[in-house]
Short mmCIF file of C-alpha atoms in Angstrom, two decimals:
data_model
loop_
_atom_site.label_atom_id
_atom_site.label_comp_id
_atom_site.label_asym_id
_atom_site.label_seq_id
_atom_site.Cartn_x
_atom_site.Cartn_y
_atom_site.Cartn_z
CA MET A 199 0.00 0.00 0.00
CA THR A 200 1.46 3.34 -1.03
CA ASN A 201 1.35 6.60 0.84
CA THR A 202 -0.53 8.16 -2.07
CA ASN A 203 -3.50 5.77 -1.97
CA HIS A 204 -5.39 8.51 -0.11
CA LEU A 205 -5.40 10.40 -3.42
CA LYS A 206 -6.79 7.55 -5.54
CA ASP A 207 -10.35 8.24 -4.38
CA ARG A 208 -9.99 11.81 -5.54
CA PHE A 209 -8.44 10.83 -8.85
CA GLN A 210 -11.20 8.28 -9.53
CA ARG A 211 -14.11 10.39 -8.30
CA PRO A 212 -16.82 10.96 -10.95
CA GLY A 213 -17.18 14.43 -12.40
CA PRO A 214 -14.99 17.00 -14.14
CA LYS A 215 -11.28 17.33 -13.38
CA ARG A 216 -9.17 20.47 -13.07
CA ILE A 217 -5.48 20.85 -13.95
CA LEU A 218 -3.11 23.76 -13.27
CA ALA A 219 -0.02 24.07 -15.52
CA LEU A 220 2.78 26.44 -14.49
CA ASP A 221 5.54 27.68 -16.82
CA GLY A 222 9.24 28.03 -16.12
CA GLY A 223 10.88 31.46 -16.02
CA GLY A 224 13.21 32.04 -13.05
CA VAL A 225 12.41 35.09 -10.93
CA ARG A 226 9.49 35.81 -13.23
CA GLY A 227 7.69 33.12 -11.28
CA LEU A 228 6.60 36.04 -9.09
CA LEU A 229 4.37 37.17 -11.96
CA THR A 230 2.77 33.72 -11.87
CA VAL A 231 2.30 34.00 -8.12
CA GLY A 232 0.62 37.39 -8.56
CA ILE A 233 -1.87 35.89 -11.02
CA LEU A 234 -2.53 32.95 -8.71
CA ALA A 235 -3.21 35.31 -5.79
CA GLU A 236 -6.18 36.76 -7.67
CA LEU A 237 -7.35 33.29 -8.69
CA GLU A 238 -7.19 32.04 -5.10
CA ALA A 239 -9.15 35.10 -3.90
CA GLU A 240 -11.87 34.44 -6.51
CA LEU A 241 -12.17 30.78 -5.54
CA ARG A 242 -12.35 31.70 -1.87
CA ARG A 243 -15.15 34.16 -2.65
CA ARG A 244 -17.09 31.57 -4.64
CA SER A 245 -16.64 28.75 -2.14
CA GLY A 246 -17.38 30.91 0.89
CA ARG A 247 -14.28 29.48 2.57
CA PRO A 248 -11.58 31.99 3.55
CA ASP A 249 -9.09 29.12 3.94
CA TYR A 250 -9.78 27.59 0.50
CA ARG A 251 -6.57 26.73 -1.33
CA LEU A 252 -5.67 25.89 -4.89
CA CYS A 253 -4.95 22.26 -3.95
CA ASP A 254 -8.64 22.01 -2.97
CA TYR A 255 -9.70 23.08 -6.46
CA PHE A 256 -7.12 21.55 -8.80
CA ASP A 257 -6.88 17.76 -8.95
CA LEU A 258 -3.45 17.91 -10.62
CA ILE A 259 -0.86 20.69 -10.45
CA GLY A 260 2.25 20.53 -12.61
CA GLY A 261 5.13 22.82 -13.38
CA THR A 262 8.53 23.24 -14.92
CA SER A 263 11.54 24.95 -13.32
CA THR A 264 10.28 27.86 -11.22
CA GLY A 265 6.79 26.52 -11.95
CA SER A 266 7.73 23.22 -10.32
CA ILE A 267 8.62 25.06 -7.10
CA ILE A 268 5.22 26.75 -7.06
CA ALA A 269 3.41 23.54 -8.06
CA THR A 270 5.04 21.52 -5.28
CA GLY A 271 4.26 24.15 -2.67
CA LEU A 272 0.63 24.34 -3.77
CA ALA A 273 0.28 20.54 -3.87
CA LEU A 274 1.57 20.39 -0.30
CA GLY A 275 -1.22 22.75 0.75
CA MET A 276 0.59 26.07 0.87
CA SER A 277 -1.45 29.21 0.26
CA VAL A 278 -0.43 31.60 -2.49
CA SER A 279 0.56 34.21 0.10
CA GLU A 280 2.91 31.69 1.72
CA ILE A 281 4.54 30.96 -1.63
CA SER A 282 4.82 34.68 -2.38
CA ALA A 283 6.61 35.24 0.94
CA LEU A 284 8.92 32.30 0.18
CA TYR A 285 9.83 33.70 -3.22
CA LYS A 286 10.57 37.19 -1.95
CA THR A 287 12.84 35.73 0.73
CA VAL A 288 14.61 33.11 -1.35
CA ILE A 289 15.11 34.82 -4.72
CA PRO A 290 17.76 37.31 -3.53
CA ARG A 291 19.75 34.43 -2.02
CA VAL A 292 19.46 32.10 -5.01
CA PHE A 293 20.26 34.63 -7.72
CA ARG A 294 23.31 36.11 -6.07
CA ARG A 295 26.60 35.83 -7.87
CA PHE A 296 29.90 35.36 -6.09
CA TRP A 297 33.26 36.55 -7.35
CA PHE A 298 34.67 33.02 -7.42
CA GLN A 299 31.87 31.70 -9.65
CA GLY A 300 33.40 33.02 -12.84
CA VAL A 301 31.36 34.29 -15.76
CA GLY A 302 29.45 31.17 -16.75
CA PHE A 303 31.60 29.95 -19.66
CA MET A 304 33.35 27.16 -17.74
CA ARG A 305 30.88 26.77 -14.89
CA ALA A 306 27.33 27.64 -13.84
CA ILE A 307 26.67 31.33 -13.18
CA PHE A 308 24.97 30.68 -9.82
CA PRO A 309 25.94 28.23 -7.06
CA SER A 310 23.39 25.52 -6.36
CA GLY A 311 23.74 25.65 -2.57
CA PRO A 312 21.30 28.49 -1.80
CA LEU A 313 18.51 26.91 -3.85
CA ALA A 314 19.19 23.46 -2.37
CA ARG A 315 19.05 24.86 1.17
CA ALA A 316 15.83 26.78 0.48
CA LEU A 317 14.12 23.69 -0.96
CA ARG A 318 15.33 21.56 1.94
CA ALA A 319 13.85 24.06 4.41
CA GLU A 320 10.45 24.03 2.69
CA PHE A 321 10.06 20.44 1.51
CA GLY A 322 12.27 18.60 3.99
CA GLY A 323 12.72 14.90 3.32
CA ARG A 324 9.31 14.40 1.68
CA THR A 325 9.34 12.10 -1.31
CA LEU A 326 7.19 11.78 -4.41
CA ASP A 327 4.95 9.31 -2.56
CA SER A 328 4.46 11.63 0.43
CA ALA A 329 1.06 11.52 2.11
CA ASP A 330 1.44 15.28 2.66
CA LEU A 331 0.63 15.92 -1.01
CA LYS A 332 -2.99 17.05 -1.13
CA CYS A 333 -3.52 16.61 -4.87
CA GLY A 334 -1.77 15.29 -7.95
CA LEU A 335 1.72 16.66 -8.59
CA ALA A 336 3.74 16.63 -11.82
CA VAL A 337 7.35 17.85 -12.09
CA HIS A 338 8.85 18.27 -15.56
CA CYS A 339 12.55 17.89 -16.27
CA LYS A 340 15.07 16.48 -18.76
CA ARG A 341 17.21 13.40 -18.14
CA ILE A 342 20.46 13.98 -20.00
CA ASP A 343 22.09 10.55 -19.75
CA THR A 344 19.20 8.82 -21.53
CA GLY A 345 18.00 11.83 -23.54
CA SER A 346 14.50 11.50 -22.09
CA ALA A 347 12.10 14.34 -21.36
CA TRP A 348 10.69 13.40 -17.96
CA ILE A 349 7.41 13.95 -16.18
CA LEU A 350 7.46 12.72 -12.57
CA LEU A 351 4.04 12.03 -11.03
CA ASN A 352 2.65 10.99 -7.67
CA HIS A 353 -0.13 8.77 -9.06
CA PRO A 354 0.33 5.27 -7.59
CA ASP A 355 -0.87 3.69 -10.86
CA TRP A 356 1.69 5.50 -13.00
CA ALA A 357 3.78 2.93 -14.91
CA TYR A 358 7.06 4.15 -13.34
CA PHE A 359 5.80 5.12 -9.90
CA ASP A 360 7.60 2.34 -8.03
CA GLU A 361 10.93 3.21 -9.66
CA ASN A 362 10.61 6.92 -8.86
CA ARG A 363 8.47 7.16 -5.72
CA SER A 364 11.48 7.49 -3.38
CA PHE A 365 12.86 10.60 -5.08
CA ARG A 366 12.86 13.52 -2.69
CA LEU A 367 10.67 16.42 -3.80
CA ARG A 368 13.46 18.91 -3.15
CA ASP A 369 15.82 17.01 -5.46
CA ILE A 370 13.46 16.65 -8.41
CA VAL A 371 12.36 20.28 -8.10
CA GLN A 372 15.98 21.44 -8.03
CA ALA A 373 16.64 19.33 -11.10
CA SER A 374 13.65 20.82 -12.89
CA ALA A 375 14.99 24.30 -12.08
CA ALA A 376 18.58 23.56 -13.17
CA ALA A 377 18.59 25.70 -16.30
CA PRO A 378 21.80 25.15 -18.30
CA HIS A 379 24.33 27.97 -17.99
CA PHE A 380 22.66 29.19 -14.77
CA PHE A 381 22.74 26.12 -12.47
CA LYS A 382 24.38 22.70 -12.39
CA GLY A 383 22.24 19.67 -13.07
CA VAL A 384 21.26 17.21 -10.34
CA MET A 385 22.37 13.58 -10.07
CA LEU A 386 19.54 11.32 -8.92
CA LYS A 387 19.97 7.73 -7.77
CA MET A 388 17.59 5.18 -9.25
CA PRO A 389 17.23 1.48 -8.43
CA ALA A 390 18.58 -0.70 -11.23
CA SER A 391 15.87 -2.69 -12.95
CA GLY A 392 15.45 -6.11 -11.36
CA ASP A 393 18.03 -5.56 -8.61
CA GLY A 394 16.96 -3.63 -5.51
CA ASP A 395 20.51 -3.62 -4.11
CA ARG A 396 22.00 -1.72 -7.06
CA SER A 397 21.37 1.80 -8.31
CA ILE A 398 22.07 3.83 -11.41
CA ASP A 399 22.76 7.52 -11.79
CA ALA A 400 20.33 9.80 -13.61
CA PHE A 401 21.64 13.27 -14.52
CA VAL A 402 18.68 15.65 -14.70
CA ILE A 403 18.28 19.31 -15.75
CA ASP A 404 15.59 21.92 -16.47
CA GLY A 405 12.46 20.62 -18.20
CA GLY A 406 12.41 23.62 -20.55
CA VAL A 407 15.25 21.97 -22.47
CA GLY A 408 12.95 19.01 -23.10
CA GLY A 409 10.21 21.20 -24.58
CA TYR A 410 8.22 21.38 -21.33
CA ASN A 411 8.74 25.01 -20.32
CA ASN A 412 5.00 25.30 -20.84
CA PRO A 413 3.79 21.94 -19.50
CA ALA A 414 0.09 22.29 -20.40
CA MET A 415 0.06 19.92 -23.36
CA GLU A 416 2.07 17.24 -21.56
CA LEU A 417 -0.30 17.47 -18.59
CA ALA A 418 -3.27 17.03 -20.94
CA LEU A 419 -1.64 13.85 -22.27
CA ALA A 420 -0.76 12.62 -18.76
CA ALA A 421 -4.36 13.12 -17.62
CA THR A 422 -5.78 10.97 -20.43
CA ASP A 423 -3.02 8.46 -21.31
CA PRO A 424 -3.53 5.15 -19.43
CA ALA A 425 0.23 4.91 -18.81
CA TYR A 426 0.00 7.64 -16.16
CA GLY A 427 -2.89 6.16 -14.20
CA PHE A 428 -5.42 9.02 -14.25
CA ASN A 429 -7.52 7.96 -17.26
CA TRP A 430 -9.62 11.12 -17.06
CA LYS A 431 -12.24 11.66 -19.71
CA PRO A 432 -11.70 14.40 -22.30
CA GLY A 433 -14.48 16.83 -23.15
CA LYS A 434 -15.23 20.53 -22.76
CA ASP A 435 -17.33 19.81 -19.66
CA GLN A 436 -15.01 17.13 -18.28
CA LEU A 437 -11.48 18.54 -18.32
CA TYR A 438 -10.31 22.07 -17.44
CA ILE A 439 -6.69 23.08 -17.92
CA LEU A 440 -5.49 26.47 -16.74
CA SER A 441 -2.06 27.40 -18.09
CA VAL A 442 -0.24 30.24 -16.31
CA GLY A 443 2.85 31.92 -17.74
CA THR A 444 5.74 33.94 -16.37
CA GLY A 445 5.47 36.81 -18.84
CA PHE A 446 5.34 36.40 -22.61
CA ILE A 447 8.39 37.85 -24.37
CA ARG A 448 8.93 37.91 -28.10
CA GLU A 449 12.56 38.89 -28.44
CA ARG A 450 13.32 41.13 -31.37
CA THR A 451 16.98 41.57 -32.27
CA ASN A 452 18.67 43.81 -34.79
CA ALA A 453 20.08 41.46 -37.43
CA ARG A 454 23.45 43.23 -37.59
CA LYS A 455 23.79 43.29 -33.80
CA TYR A 456 22.89 39.61 -33.61
CA ARG A 457 25.50 38.76 -36.22
CA SER A 458 28.14 40.59 -34.18
CA LYS A 459 27.38 38.57 -31.01
CA THR A 460 29.85 35.95 -29.85
CA PHE A 461 29.06 32.34 -30.67
CA VAL A 462 28.03 31.75 -27.04
CA GLY A 463 25.77 34.81 -27.16
CA GLN A 464 24.13 33.62 -30.38
CA THR A 465 23.62 30.14 -28.92
CA LEU A 466 21.98 31.38 -25.72
CA ASN A 467 19.79 33.80 -27.67
CA ALA A 468 18.67 31.00 -29.98
CA LEU A 469 17.94 28.68 -27.02
CA ARG A 470 15.78 31.33 -25.33
CA GLY A 471 13.94 31.91 -28.58
CA MET A 472 13.38 28.18 -29.08
CA ILE A 473 11.85 27.79 -25.62
CA ASN A 474 9.47 30.71 -26.26
CA ASP A 475 8.58 29.37 -29.72
CA VAL A 476 7.75 25.90 -28.40
CA SER A 477 5.61 27.37 -25.62
CA LEU A 478 3.65 29.52 -28.05
CA GLN A 479 3.24 26.60 -30.43
CA GLN A 480 1.78 24.49 -27.63
CA ILE A 481 -0.70 27.22 -26.71
CA ALA A 482 -1.80 27.29 -30.36
CA TYR A 483 -2.24 23.51 -30.38
CA MET A 484 -4.19 23.54 -27.13
CA GLN A 485 -6.51 26.29 -28.36
CA ALA A 486 -7.01 24.40 -31.63
CA ILE A 487 -8.60 21.47 -29.76
CA SER A 488 -10.30 23.32 -26.91
CA GLU A 489 -13.10 25.55 -25.79
CA SER A 490 -11.71 28.81 -24.34
CA GLN A 491 -13.25 31.97 -22.91
CA ALA A 492 -10.45 34.37 -23.86
CA ARG A 493 -8.06 33.02 -26.47
CA TRP A 494 -4.39 33.95 -26.37
CA PHE A 495 -3.25 35.99 -29.37
CA ILE A 496 -0.70 33.84 -31.22
CA ASN A 497 0.61 36.08 -34.01
CA SER A 498 -0.56 38.30 -36.86
CA GLU A 499 -1.27 35.22 -38.98
CA LYS A 500 -3.20 32.96 -36.58
CA ARG A 501 -4.35 35.86 -34.41
CA ASP A 502 -6.42 34.39 -31.53
CA GLN A 503 -7.70 31.39 -33.53
CA PRO A 504 -11.35 32.46 -33.46
CA SER A 505 -12.46 29.36 -35.39
CA ALA A 506 -10.92 26.87 -32.95
CA PRO A 507 -11.30 24.06 -32.17
CA TYR A 508 -10.41 23.17 -35.73
CA LEU A 509 -8.22 20.12 -35.02
CA ALA A 510 -11.12 18.23 -33.42
CA PRO A 511 -14.80 17.87 -34.38
CA ASP A 512 -15.73 18.85 -30.81
CA PRO A 513 -13.69 20.51 -28.06
CA LEU A 514 -11.57 17.94 -26.22
CA LEU A 515 -11.27 20.10 -23.12
CA HIS A 516 -11.69 23.62 -21.74
CA PHE A 517 -8.34 25.39 -21.95
CA GLN A 518 -7.42 28.84 -20.72
CA ARG A 519 -4.12 30.75 -20.80
CA PHE A 520 -3.33 33.42 -18.19
CA ASP A 521 -0.21 35.52 -18.79
CA ALA A 522 1.05 39.07 -19.28
CA ARG A 523 2.93 40.36 -22.31
CA ILE A 524 6.26 41.97 -21.46
CA GLU A 525 7.06 43.67 -24.75
CA ASP A 526 8.06 47.13 -25.88
CA VAL A 527 5.47 47.67 -28.62
CA ALA A 528 3.66 50.75 -29.94
CA ALA A 529 0.59 51.85 -27.99
CA GLU A 530 -1.76 51.02 -30.86
CA ASP A 531 -0.49 47.42 -30.91
CA ARG A 532 -1.03 46.73 -27.21
CA ARG A 533 -3.59 44.25 -25.99
CA PRO A 534 -5.36 44.13 -22.60
CA GLU A 535 -2.71 41.72 -21.27
CA HIS A 536 0.27 43.92 -22.17
CA ALA A 537 2.10 45.08 -19.04
CA GLN A 538 1.75 48.75 -20.06
CA THR A 539 -2.03 48.34 -20.36
CA LEU A 540 -2.28 46.50 -17.05
CA LEU A 541 -0.21 49.14 -15.24
CA ASN A 542 -1.83 52.04 -17.14
CA ARG A 543 1.57 53.62 -17.70
CA GLU A 544 4.63 53.40 -19.87
CA ILE A 545 7.47 51.12 -18.81
CA GLU A 546 10.92 52.65 -18.92
CA ALA A 547 13.65 50.93 -20.91
CA ALA A 548 15.60 50.01 -17.75
CA GLU A 549 12.46 48.54 -16.17
CA MET A 550 11.70 46.53 -19.31
CA SER A 551 15.24 45.16 -19.40
CA GLY A 552 14.88 44.06 -15.78
CA LEU A 553 11.50 42.41 -16.38
CA VAL A 554 12.82 40.36 -19.28
CA SER A 555 15.64 38.85 -17.21
CA ILE A 556 14.94 35.54 -15.44
CA THR A 557 17.64 36.26 -12.82
CA ASN A 558 17.04 39.91 -11.84
CA SER A 559 16.57 39.79 -8.06
CA ASP A 560 16.47 43.56 -7.55
CA PRO A 561 13.62 44.31 -5.05
CA ALA A 562 12.09 46.92 -7.37
CA ASN A 563 11.95 44.38 -10.21
CA LEU A 564 10.38 41.74 -7.97
CA ALA A 565 7.77 44.23 -6.79
CA LEU A 566 6.96 45.18 -10.38
CA LEU A 567 6.60 41.52 -11.42
CA ASP A 568 4.22 40.95 -8.52
CA GLN A 569 2.19 44.05 -9.46
CA ILE A 570 1.91 43.05 -13.12
CA GLY A 571 0.89 39.52 -12.11
CA ARG A 572 -1.85 40.77 -9.79
CA ARG A 573 -3.16 43.18 -12.42
CA ALA A 574 -3.15 40.37 -14.98
CA GLY A 575 -4.93 38.08 -12.54
CA ALA A 576 -7.61 40.69 -11.87
CA HIS A 577 -8.07 41.14 -15.63
CA TYR A 578 -8.54 37.43 -16.21
CA MET A 579 -10.96 37.10 -13.30
CA ARG A 580 -13.15 39.59 -15.18
CA VAL A 581 -12.92 38.00 -18.63
CA ALA A 582 -12.05 34.34 -18.14
CA ALA A 583 -12.52 33.17 -14.56
CA PRO A 584 -12.87 29.39 -14.12
CA PRO A 585 -16.29 28.36 -15.49
CA GLU A 586 -18.96 27.62 -12.93
CA LYS A 587 -19.39 24.12 -14.39
CA PHE A 588 -15.99 23.25 -12.88
CA ASN A 589 -16.79 24.42 -9.34
CA ALA A 590 -15.37 22.08 -6.69
CA TRP A 591 -16.91 22.60 -3.25
#
């Protein structure tokens, strides 16, 4: 009997299921937390319970990198205000460079110790099969030695649960947050197949490298694929997925300036662009098969896909994207979710540069991320709050 059997009744309970998917993005996770604060307040208002938490509403919460930290905290029953306080305390310690670290060419820019200590303090020795988890949890990462993109779940009927159940939450979350160039990867010990006395090493890094920086699509597959144990029914009235970002950025670079960058600079720029492109592509796919209240604007060609779902005869789920756009665009091109619109003011060039960074731990930048997130959350509560048909109280 596993420690997570207490969750099986919830997973198998008749009725619609709710999933929360949280993007990666370093310190910009504070923008996510700001959005979630408004969501939690709305659900508390609806339920009439001032202590209502997101783990009470969502049956499965999954995240990548910074999103995995938030997801794990929420799944353990933390309130959004508790996670916000944790972030504001921990971020300055984690994203602090030391003179002996070098410049990131031969080693990681940031030491792993501060993040490891912070995760140990919050999650202790709890493992993936911990009875303290109040709902489903999914952590996304990339296993380098086998080349596998990983999703680690706490469902006792998941095909690989027995092999992975003893992983400590703090270790798999640190691995999920180990973005190349910024942090070292994490070595996890796994039991060798067929021999409980032997173990093998698994070297694991940030899930964004595996295409999971936005984990919404993978969570949709995990919820419905028998291999993961949930076997939830698809359908616009059966499955609700809320995808929350860390600030949408479409990087525009002068071609001549880009050409003059060093090879390392070009490589990192291309990697960042690839992660953003994959995330946007997945939003487009999700909207193409789903019912949505407020569709995310993809680009000038697809726009907000008003004819979706066009990849399925009927919507396979209800999907909604919450995020803010952090872009320096002309006033006439701004949408309601642009940061300038949300703040009702212009954003100075220095502020914009700070917002774009995933490692800027300056208190003023953190406060601005939190403010933008809360304004975005309030906006989405007006135009796309969770449908009443998915109420859970």
